[in-house]
Short mmCIF file of C-alpha atoms and ligand atoms in Angstrom, two decimals:
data_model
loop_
_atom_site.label_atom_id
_atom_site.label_comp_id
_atom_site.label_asym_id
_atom_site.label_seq_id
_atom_site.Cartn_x
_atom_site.Cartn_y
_atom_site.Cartn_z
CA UNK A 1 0.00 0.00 0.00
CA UNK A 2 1.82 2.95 -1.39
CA UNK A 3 0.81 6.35 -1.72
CA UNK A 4 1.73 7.30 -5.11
CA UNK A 5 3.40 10.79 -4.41
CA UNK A 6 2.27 14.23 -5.15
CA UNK A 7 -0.13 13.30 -8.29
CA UNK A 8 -0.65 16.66 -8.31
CA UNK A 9 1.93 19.75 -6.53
CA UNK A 10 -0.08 22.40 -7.29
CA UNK A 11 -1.47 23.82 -4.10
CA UNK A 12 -5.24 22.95 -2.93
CA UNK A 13 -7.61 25.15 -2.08
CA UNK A 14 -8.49 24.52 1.39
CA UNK A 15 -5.56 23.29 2.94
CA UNK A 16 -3.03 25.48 3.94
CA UNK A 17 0.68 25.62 4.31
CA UNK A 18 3.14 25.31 6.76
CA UNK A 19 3.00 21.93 9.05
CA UNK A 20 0.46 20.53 6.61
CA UNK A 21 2.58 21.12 3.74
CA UNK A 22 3.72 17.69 3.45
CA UNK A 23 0.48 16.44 4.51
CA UNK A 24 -1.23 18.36 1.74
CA UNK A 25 1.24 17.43 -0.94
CA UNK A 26 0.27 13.81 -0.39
CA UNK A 27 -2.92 14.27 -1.65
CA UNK A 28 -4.32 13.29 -5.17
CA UNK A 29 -6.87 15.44 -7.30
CA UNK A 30 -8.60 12.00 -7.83
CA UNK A 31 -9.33 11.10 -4.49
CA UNK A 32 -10.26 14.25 -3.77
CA UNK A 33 -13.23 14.08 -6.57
CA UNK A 34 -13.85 10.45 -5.49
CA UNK A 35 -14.56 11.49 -2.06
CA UNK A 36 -16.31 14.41 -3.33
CA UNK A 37 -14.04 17.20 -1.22
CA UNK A 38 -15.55 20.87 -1.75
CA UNK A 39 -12.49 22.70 -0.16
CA UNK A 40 -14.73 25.90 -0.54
CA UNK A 41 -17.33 24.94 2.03
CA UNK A 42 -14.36 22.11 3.97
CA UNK A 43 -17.36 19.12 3.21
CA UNK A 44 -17.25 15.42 1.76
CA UNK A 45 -19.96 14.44 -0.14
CA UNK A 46 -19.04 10.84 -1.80
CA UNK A 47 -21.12 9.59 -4.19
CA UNK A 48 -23.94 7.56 -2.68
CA UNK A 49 -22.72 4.34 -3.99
CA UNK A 50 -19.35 4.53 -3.79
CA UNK A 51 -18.65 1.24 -2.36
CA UNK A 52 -15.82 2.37 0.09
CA UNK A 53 -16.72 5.82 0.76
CA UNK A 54 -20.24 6.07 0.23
CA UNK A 55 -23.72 5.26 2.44
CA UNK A 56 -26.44 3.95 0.37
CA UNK A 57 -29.92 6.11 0.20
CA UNK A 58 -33.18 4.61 0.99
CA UNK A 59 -35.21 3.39 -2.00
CA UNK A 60 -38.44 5.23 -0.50
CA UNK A 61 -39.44 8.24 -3.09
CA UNK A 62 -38.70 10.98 -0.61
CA UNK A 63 -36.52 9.08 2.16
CA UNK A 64 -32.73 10.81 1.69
CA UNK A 65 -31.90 8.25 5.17
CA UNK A 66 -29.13 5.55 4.70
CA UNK A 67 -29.95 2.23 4.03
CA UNK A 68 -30.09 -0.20 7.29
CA UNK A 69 -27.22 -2.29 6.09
CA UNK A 70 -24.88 -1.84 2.86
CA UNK A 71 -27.23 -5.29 1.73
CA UNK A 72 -30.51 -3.49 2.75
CA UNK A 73 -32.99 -1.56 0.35
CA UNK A 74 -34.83 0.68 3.31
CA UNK A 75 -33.81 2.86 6.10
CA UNK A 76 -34.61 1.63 9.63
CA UNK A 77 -37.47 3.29 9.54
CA UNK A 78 -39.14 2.00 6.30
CA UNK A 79 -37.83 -1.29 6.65
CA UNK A 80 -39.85 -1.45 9.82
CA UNK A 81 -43.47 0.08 8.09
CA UNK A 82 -42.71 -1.99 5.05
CA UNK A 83 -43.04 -5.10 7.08
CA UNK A 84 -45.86 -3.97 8.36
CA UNK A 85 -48.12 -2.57 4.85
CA UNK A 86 -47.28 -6.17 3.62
CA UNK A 87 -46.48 -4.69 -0.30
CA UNK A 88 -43.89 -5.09 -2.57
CA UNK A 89 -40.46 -3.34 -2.10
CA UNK A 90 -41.33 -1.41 -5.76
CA UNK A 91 -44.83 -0.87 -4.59
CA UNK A 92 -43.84 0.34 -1.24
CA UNK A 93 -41.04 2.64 -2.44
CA UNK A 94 -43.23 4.78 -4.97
CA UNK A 95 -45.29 5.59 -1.66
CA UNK A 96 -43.74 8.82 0.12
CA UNK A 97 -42.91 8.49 3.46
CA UNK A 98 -43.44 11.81 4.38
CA UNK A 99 -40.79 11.93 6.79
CA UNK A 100 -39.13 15.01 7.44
CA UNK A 101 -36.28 15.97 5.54
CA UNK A 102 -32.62 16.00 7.40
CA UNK A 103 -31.11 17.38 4.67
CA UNK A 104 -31.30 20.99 4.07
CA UNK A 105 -33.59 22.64 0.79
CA UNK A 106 -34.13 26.37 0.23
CA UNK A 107 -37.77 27.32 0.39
CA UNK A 108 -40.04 26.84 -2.71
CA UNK A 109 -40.92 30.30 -3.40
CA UNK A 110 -38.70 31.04 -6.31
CA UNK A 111 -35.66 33.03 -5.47
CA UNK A 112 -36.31 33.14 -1.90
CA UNK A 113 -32.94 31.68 -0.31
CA UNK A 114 -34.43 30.77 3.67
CA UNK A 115 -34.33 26.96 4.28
CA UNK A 116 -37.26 25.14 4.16
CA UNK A 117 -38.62 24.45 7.46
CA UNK A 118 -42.35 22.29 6.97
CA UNK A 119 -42.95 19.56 4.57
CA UNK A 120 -44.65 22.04 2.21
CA UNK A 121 -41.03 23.00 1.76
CA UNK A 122 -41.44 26.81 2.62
CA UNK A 123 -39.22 28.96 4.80
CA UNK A 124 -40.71 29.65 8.48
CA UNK A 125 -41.83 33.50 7.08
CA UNK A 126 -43.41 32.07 4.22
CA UNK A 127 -45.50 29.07 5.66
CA UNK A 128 -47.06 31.26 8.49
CA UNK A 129 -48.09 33.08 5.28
CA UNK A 130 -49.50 30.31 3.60
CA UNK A 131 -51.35 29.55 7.22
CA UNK A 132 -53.21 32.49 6.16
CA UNK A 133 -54.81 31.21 3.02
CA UNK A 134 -55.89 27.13 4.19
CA UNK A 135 -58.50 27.13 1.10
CA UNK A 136 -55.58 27.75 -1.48
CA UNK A 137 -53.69 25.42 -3.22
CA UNK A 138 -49.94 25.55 -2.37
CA UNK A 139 -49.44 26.06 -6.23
CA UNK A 140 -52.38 28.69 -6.52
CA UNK A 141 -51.16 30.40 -3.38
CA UNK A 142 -47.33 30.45 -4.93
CA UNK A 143 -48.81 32.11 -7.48
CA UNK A 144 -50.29 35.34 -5.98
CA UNK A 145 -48.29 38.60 -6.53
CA UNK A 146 -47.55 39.17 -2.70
CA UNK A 147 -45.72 35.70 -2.48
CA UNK A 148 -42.21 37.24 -3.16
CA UNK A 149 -38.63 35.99 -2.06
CA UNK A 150 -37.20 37.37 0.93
CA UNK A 151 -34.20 38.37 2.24
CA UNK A 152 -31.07 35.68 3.58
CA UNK A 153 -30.18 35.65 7.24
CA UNK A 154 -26.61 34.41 5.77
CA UNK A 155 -25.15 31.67 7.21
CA UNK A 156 -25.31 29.92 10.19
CA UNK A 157 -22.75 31.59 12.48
CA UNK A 158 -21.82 28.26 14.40
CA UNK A 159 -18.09 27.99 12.44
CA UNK A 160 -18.43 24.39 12.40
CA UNK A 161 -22.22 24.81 10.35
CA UNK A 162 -22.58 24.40 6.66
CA UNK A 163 -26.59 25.31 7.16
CA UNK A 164 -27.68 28.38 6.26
CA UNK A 165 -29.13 30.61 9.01
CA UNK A 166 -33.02 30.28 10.08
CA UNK A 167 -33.93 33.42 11.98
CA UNK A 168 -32.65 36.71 12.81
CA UNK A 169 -30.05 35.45 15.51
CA UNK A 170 -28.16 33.52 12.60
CA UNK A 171 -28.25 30.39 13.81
CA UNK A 172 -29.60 27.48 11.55
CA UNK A 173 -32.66 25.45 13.01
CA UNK A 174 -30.78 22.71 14.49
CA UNK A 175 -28.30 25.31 15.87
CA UNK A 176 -31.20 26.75 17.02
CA UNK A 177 -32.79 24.17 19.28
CA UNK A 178 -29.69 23.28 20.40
CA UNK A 179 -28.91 27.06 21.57
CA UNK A 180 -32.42 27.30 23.24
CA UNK A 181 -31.43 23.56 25.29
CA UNK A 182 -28.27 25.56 26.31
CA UNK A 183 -29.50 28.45 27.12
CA UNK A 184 -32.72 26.82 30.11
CA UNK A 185 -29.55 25.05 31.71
CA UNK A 186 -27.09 27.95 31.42
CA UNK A 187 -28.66 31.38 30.95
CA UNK A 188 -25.40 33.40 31.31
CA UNK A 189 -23.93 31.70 28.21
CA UNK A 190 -22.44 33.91 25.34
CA UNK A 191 -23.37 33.16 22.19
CA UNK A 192 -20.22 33.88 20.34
CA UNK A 193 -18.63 31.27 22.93
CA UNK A 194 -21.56 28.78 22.35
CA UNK A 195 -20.94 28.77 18.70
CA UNK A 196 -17.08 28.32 19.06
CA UNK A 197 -17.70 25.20 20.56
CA UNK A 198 -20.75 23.84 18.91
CA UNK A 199 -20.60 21.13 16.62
CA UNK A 200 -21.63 20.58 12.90
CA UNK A 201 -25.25 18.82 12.75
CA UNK A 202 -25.38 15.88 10.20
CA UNK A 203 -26.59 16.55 6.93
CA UNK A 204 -27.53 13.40 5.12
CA UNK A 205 -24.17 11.49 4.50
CA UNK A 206 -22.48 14.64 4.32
CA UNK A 207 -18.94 15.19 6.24
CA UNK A 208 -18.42 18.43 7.35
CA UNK A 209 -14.59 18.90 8.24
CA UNK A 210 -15.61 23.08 8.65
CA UNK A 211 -14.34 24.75 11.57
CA UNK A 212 -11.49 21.64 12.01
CA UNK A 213 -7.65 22.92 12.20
CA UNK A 214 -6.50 22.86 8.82
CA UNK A 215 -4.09 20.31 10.28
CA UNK A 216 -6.84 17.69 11.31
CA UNK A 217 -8.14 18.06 8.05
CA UNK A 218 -5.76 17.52 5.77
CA UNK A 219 -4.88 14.44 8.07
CA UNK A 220 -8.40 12.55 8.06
CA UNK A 221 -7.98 13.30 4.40
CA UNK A 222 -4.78 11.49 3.94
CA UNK A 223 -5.75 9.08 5.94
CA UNK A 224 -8.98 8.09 4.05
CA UNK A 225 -7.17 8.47 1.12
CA UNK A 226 -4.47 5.45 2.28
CA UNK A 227 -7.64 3.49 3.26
CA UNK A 228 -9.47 4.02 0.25
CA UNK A 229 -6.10 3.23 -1.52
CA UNK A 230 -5.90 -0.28 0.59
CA UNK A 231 -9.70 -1.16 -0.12
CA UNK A 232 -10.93 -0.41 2.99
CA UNK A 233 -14.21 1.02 3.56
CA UNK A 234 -14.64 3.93 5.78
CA UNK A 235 -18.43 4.90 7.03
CA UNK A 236 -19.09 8.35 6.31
CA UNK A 237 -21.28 7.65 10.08
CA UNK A 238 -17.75 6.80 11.67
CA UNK A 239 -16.02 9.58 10.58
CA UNK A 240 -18.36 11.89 11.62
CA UNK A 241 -17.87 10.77 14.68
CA UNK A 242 -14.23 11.17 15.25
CA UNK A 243 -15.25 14.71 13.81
CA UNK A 244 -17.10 15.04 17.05
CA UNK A 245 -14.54 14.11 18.90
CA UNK A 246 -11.88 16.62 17.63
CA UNK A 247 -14.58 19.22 18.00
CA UNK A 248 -15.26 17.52 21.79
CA UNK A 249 -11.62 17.70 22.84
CA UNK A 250 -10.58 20.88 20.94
CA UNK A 251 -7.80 18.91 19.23
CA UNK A 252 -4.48 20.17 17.06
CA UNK A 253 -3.90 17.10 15.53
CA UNK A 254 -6.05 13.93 14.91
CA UNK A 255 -2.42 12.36 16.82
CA UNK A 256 -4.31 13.95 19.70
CA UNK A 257 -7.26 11.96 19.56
CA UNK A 258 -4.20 9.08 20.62
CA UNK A 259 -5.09 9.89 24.20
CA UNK A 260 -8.97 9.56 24.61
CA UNK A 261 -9.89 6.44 26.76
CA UNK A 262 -11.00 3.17 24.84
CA UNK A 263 -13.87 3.71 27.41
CA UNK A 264 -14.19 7.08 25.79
CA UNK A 265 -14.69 6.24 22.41
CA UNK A 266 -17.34 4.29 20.05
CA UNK A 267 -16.26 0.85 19.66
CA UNK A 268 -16.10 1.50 15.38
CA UNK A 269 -14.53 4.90 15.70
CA UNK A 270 -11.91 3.71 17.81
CA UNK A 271 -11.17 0.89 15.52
CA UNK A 272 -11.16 3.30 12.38
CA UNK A 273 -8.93 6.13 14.79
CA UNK A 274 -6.10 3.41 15.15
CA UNK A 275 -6.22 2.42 11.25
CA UNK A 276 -6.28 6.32 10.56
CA UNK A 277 -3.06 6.90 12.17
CA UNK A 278 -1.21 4.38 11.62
CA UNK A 279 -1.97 5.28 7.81
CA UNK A 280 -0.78 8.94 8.51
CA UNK A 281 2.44 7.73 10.30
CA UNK A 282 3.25 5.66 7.56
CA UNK A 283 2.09 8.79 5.16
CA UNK A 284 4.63 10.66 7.27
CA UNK A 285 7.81 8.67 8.18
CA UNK A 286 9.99 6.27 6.57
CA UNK A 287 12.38 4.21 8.97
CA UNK A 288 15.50 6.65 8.81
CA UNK A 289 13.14 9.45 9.78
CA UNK A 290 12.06 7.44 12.68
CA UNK A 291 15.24 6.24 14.11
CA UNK A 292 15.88 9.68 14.27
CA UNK A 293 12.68 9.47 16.96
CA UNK A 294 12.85 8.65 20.60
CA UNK A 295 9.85 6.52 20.97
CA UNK A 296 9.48 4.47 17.18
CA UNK A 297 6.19 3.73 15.38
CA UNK A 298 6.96 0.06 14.38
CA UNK A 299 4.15 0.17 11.72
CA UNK A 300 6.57 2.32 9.58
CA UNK A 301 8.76 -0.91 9.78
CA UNK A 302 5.92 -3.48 9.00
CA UNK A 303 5.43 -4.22 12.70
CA UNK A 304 3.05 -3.73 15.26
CA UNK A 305 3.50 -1.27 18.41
CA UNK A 306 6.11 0.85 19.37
CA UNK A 307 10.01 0.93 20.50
CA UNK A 308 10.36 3.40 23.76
CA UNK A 309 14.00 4.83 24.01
CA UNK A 310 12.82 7.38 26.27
CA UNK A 311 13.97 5.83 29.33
CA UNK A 312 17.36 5.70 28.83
CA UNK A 313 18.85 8.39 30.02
CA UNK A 314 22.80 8.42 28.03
CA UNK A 315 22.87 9.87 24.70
CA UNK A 316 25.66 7.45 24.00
CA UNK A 317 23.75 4.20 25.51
CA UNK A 318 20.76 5.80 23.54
CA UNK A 319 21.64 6.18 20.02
CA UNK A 320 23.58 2.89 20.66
CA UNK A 321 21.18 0.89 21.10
CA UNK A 322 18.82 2.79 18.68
CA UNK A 323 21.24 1.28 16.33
CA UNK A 324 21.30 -1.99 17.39
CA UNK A 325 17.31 -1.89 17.15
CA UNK A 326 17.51 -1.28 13.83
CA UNK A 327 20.07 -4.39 13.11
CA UNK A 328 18.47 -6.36 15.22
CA UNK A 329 14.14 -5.71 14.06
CA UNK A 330 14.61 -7.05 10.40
CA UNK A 331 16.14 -10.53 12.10
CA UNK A 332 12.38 -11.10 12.88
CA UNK A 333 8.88 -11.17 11.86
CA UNK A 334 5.24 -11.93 12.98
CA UNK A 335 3.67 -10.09 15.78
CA UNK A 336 6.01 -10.60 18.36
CA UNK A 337 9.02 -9.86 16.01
CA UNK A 338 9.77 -6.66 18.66
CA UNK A 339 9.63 -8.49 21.48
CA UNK A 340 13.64 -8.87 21.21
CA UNK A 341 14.23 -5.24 20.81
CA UNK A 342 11.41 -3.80 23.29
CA UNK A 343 13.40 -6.50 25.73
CA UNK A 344 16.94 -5.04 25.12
CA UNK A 345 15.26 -1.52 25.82
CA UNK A 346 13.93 -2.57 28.63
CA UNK A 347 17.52 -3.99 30.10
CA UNK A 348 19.33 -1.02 28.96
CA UNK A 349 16.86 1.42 30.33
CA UNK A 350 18.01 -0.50 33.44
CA UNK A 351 21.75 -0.02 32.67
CA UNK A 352 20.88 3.52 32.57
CA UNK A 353 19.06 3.76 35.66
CA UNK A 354 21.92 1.92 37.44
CA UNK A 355 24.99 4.65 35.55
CA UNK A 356 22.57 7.36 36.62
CA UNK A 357 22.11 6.96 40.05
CA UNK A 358 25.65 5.29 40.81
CA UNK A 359 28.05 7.80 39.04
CA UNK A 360 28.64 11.61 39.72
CA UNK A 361 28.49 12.01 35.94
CA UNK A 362 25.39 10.28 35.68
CA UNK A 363 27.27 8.05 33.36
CA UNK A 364 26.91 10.58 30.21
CA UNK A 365 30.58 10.28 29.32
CA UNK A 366 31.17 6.84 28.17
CA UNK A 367 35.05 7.28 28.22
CA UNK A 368 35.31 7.06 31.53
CA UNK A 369 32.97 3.72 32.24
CA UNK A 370 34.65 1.18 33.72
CA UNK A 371 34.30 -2.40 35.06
CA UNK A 372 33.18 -1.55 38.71
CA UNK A 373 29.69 0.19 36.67
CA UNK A 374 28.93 -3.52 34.97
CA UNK A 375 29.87 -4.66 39.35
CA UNK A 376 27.35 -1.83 40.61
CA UNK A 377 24.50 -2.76 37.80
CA UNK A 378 25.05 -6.11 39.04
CA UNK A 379 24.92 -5.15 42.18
CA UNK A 380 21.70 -3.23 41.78
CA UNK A 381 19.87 -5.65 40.11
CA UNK A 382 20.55 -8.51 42.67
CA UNK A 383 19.23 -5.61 45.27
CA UNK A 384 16.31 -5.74 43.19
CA UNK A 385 15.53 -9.32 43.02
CA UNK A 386 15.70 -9.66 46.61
CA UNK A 387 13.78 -6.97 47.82
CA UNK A 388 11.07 -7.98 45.50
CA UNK A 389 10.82 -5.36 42.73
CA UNK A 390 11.98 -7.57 40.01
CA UNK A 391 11.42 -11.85 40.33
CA UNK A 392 14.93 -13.59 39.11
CA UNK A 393 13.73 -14.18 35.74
CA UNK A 394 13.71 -10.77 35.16
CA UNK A 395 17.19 -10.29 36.44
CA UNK A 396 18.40 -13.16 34.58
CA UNK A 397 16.77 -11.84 31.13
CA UNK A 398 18.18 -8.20 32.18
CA UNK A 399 21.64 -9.55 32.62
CA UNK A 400 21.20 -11.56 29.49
CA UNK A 401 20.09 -9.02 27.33
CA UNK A 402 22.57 -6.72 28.37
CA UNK A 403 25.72 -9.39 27.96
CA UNK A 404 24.28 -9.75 24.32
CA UNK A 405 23.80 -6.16 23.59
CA UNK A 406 27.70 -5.05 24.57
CA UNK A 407 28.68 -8.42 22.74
CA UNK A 408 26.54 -7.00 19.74
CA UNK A 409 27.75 -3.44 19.62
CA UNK A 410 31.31 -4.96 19.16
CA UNK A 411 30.35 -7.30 16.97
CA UNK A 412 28.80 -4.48 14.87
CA UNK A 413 31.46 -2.03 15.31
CA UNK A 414 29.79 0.12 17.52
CA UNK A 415 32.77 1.59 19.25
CA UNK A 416 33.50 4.65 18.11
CA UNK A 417 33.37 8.20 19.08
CA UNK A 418 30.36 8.11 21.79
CA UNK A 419 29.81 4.51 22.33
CA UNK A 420 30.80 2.64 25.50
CA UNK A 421 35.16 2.16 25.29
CA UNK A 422 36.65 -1.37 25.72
CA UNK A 423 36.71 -2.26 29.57
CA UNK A 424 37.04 -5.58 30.45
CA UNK A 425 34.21 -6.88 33.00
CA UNK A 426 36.06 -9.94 34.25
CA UNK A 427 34.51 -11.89 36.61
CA UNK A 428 33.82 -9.53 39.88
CA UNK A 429 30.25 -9.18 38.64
CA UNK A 430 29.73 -12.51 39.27
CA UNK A 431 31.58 -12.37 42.13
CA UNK A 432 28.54 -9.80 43.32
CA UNK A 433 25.87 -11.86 42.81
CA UNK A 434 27.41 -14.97 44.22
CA UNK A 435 27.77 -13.33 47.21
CA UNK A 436 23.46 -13.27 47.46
CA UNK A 437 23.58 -16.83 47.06
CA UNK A 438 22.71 -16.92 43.54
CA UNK A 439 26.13 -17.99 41.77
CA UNK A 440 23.34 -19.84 38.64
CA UNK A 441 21.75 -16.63 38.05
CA UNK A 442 25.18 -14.72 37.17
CA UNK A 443 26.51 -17.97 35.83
CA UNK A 444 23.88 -18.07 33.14
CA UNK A 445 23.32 -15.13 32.16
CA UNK A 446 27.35 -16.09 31.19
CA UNK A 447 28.59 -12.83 33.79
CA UNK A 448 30.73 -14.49 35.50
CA UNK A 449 33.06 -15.12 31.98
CA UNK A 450 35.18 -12.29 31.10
CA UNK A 451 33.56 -9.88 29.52
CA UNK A 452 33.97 -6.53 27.69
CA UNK A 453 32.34 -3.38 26.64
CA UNK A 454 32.34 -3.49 22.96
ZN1 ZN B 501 -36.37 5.43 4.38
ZN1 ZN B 502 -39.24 31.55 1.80
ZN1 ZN B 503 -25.91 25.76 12.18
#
């Protein structure tokens, strides 16, 4: 699954510059028309039966709902009347539902630009209007000379709102309930405020992305884009949702969303959150850009989880083994292929700990390291073990791991400028551990041998 590099460099409209630069370059014009992106308005409006990006309408006349199931013919709603009338699918569909309309129409008076509000499609002016004339018919009373357009309230001032506005406050209907709820529980509200923090109301299978940082934008659309890429199929329902949720938590980044609580989060959001960003770290690394990192994204290397090299304190220990990682990770494969690595890390952080706490220099010169900081770690570790904080499986991995590691970073010529010089450990180290009574431990882990820094 490759993204096949800037199709297109020119810059689109929309998305800005700066940190989404890269981000926006990664886009192609055809996905973009695919997923039907108006960068205008900052909406995705995929065709209906796109079969990755799309939601499928109801076949009812006038029903603009989604279909039940990406099988199904009806919306929830019909499906459950249509059981009931006992007609054919074709018969029932040609019936109108008369269900409300979600999805926003102007009014029917010609050139007037309100939304429509009633089922006779007229703005709220014009249908307490009509109210005045009961005995008319709606296209005999459209046609009298004092039914004339009126003027816009603009648009909805909620910055997240695609609607146009309903009433004199600017605010389209939904807004408008939802301001009213707000306002009986919290009368002191501001209004400005309120709108800053109100969320877009769905529209059909409509996704609005207005009022998002330009950042979050560009990345839901790069990663939907690498999904759509892979053949994956991405619920315009499910994305709304995570929409929400960068609204909800006021978010920079969708790497933000990282944080929220499984608890938190809808079971199919959270699912599609964790595909979405592993896409966009794979959009937006390569493995020498992540060795570079302190805490590695493994799915740029193929692998599940993550490499934390934040623990260890020494630059020199830390790039060290950064590069052993990076030997060592292609040695393996299937989902525990890390498991060697994140184990090294974890006996190295421990080295670290030990040079941190034991020397005056913290250990950050490596030129000056000698054999009585392998006796101290030693040391330290069976401290550990028999106070309880680690079991002696642990310290026998630990001093494994680390035996292999120093072996390793000779091995691999690792002992240059910065990493650890050539001391000799001989066999006091052992001598430590013996001395708690557990010569096997030491003698496995193959301690007691001379050994050397690399
Ligand atoms: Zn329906
Ligand atoms: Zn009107
Ligand atoms: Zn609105």
């Amino acid at each position: 699954m490759v993204v096949s590099g800037a199709a297109s460099t020119a810059p689109l409209p929309g998305i800005g510059g700066g940190p989404v630069e890269e981000l926006r370059l990664l886009l192609r014009q055809g996905f973009l028309a695919r997923a039907g992106w108006d960068s205008d308005i900052g909406v995705l409006v995929p065709d209906r039966d796109d079969a990755l990006l799309g939601l499928r309408e109801c076949a009812v006349v006038d029903c603009q709902a989604a279909t039940r199931a990406g099988w199904a013919e009806l919306c929830s709603v019909c499906w459950k009347r249509h059981k009931a009338t006992g007609l054919t699918l074709e018969q029932f569909a040609a019936i109108p539902s008369g269900k409300a309309s979600h999805g926003e129409r102007p009014c029917r008076v010609t050139g007037c630009p309100r939304p429509s509000r009633v089922r006779e499609r007229l703005c709220g002016t014009h249908a307490w209007q009509r109210k005045q004339h009961p005995g008319l018919a709606l296209e005999v009373w459209l046609a009298r000379p004092e039914v004339v357009p009126l003027s816009s309230y603009g648009d909805c001032r909620v910055p997240a709102c695609i609607r146009r506005a309903d009433d004199q406050v600017g605010l389209c209907k939904p807004h408008v309930k939802q301001w009213r709820k707000h306002q009986r529980g919290d009368p002191d509200t501001d209004l400005d405020t309120w709108c800053r923090h109100s969320m877009p109301v769905a529209l059909g299978h409509v996704v609005v992305l207005k009022g998002l940082p330009e950042q979050v934008q560009a990345e839901l659309l790069v990663g939907l884009q690498r999904r759509t890429d892979a053949g994956l199929r991405t619920l315009p329902t499910t994305i709304r949702y995570l929409v929400k949720l960068a609204h909800a938590h006021q978010v920079g980044s969708v790497f933000d969303l990282a944080g929220v609580r499984s608890s938190d989060i809808r079971h199919d959001a959270g699912v599609l959150l964790r595909s979405l960003l592993s896409e966009l770290r794979c959009a937006t690394s390569d493995p020498e850009r992540e060795r570079a990192k302190d805490i590695w994204q493994l799915v740029v290397f193929g692998l599940p989880g993550t490499l934390d090299f934040t623990g260890i304190s020494q630059e020199w220990l830390r790039a060290a083994i950064k590069q052993w990682a990076a030997e060592d990770l292609p040695l393996h494969r299937g989902r525990q292929a890390a498991a060697t690595s994140r184990d090294t890390i974890n006996a190295a952080t421990r080295l670290s700990e030990s040079l941190q706490l034991s020397r005056d220099d913290h250990g950050v010169d490596a030129a000056v390291l000698g054999r009585a900081d392998i006796v101290t770690f030693t040391n330290r570790l069976a401290y550990h073990r028999r106070t309880g904080t680690i079991s002696e499986k642990t310290q026998l991995n630990t001093l494994r791991r680390v035996r292999r590691l120093l072996e390793d970073l000779r091995a691999l010529g690792m002992t240059g400028h910065g990493n650890p010089p050539p001391v000799c450990l001989g066999s006091s180290p052992c001598a430590a551990v013996t001395s708690h009574g557990k010569t096997t431990v030491s003698s496995a882990a193959g301690i007691c041998r001379p050994r050397c820094w690399p």
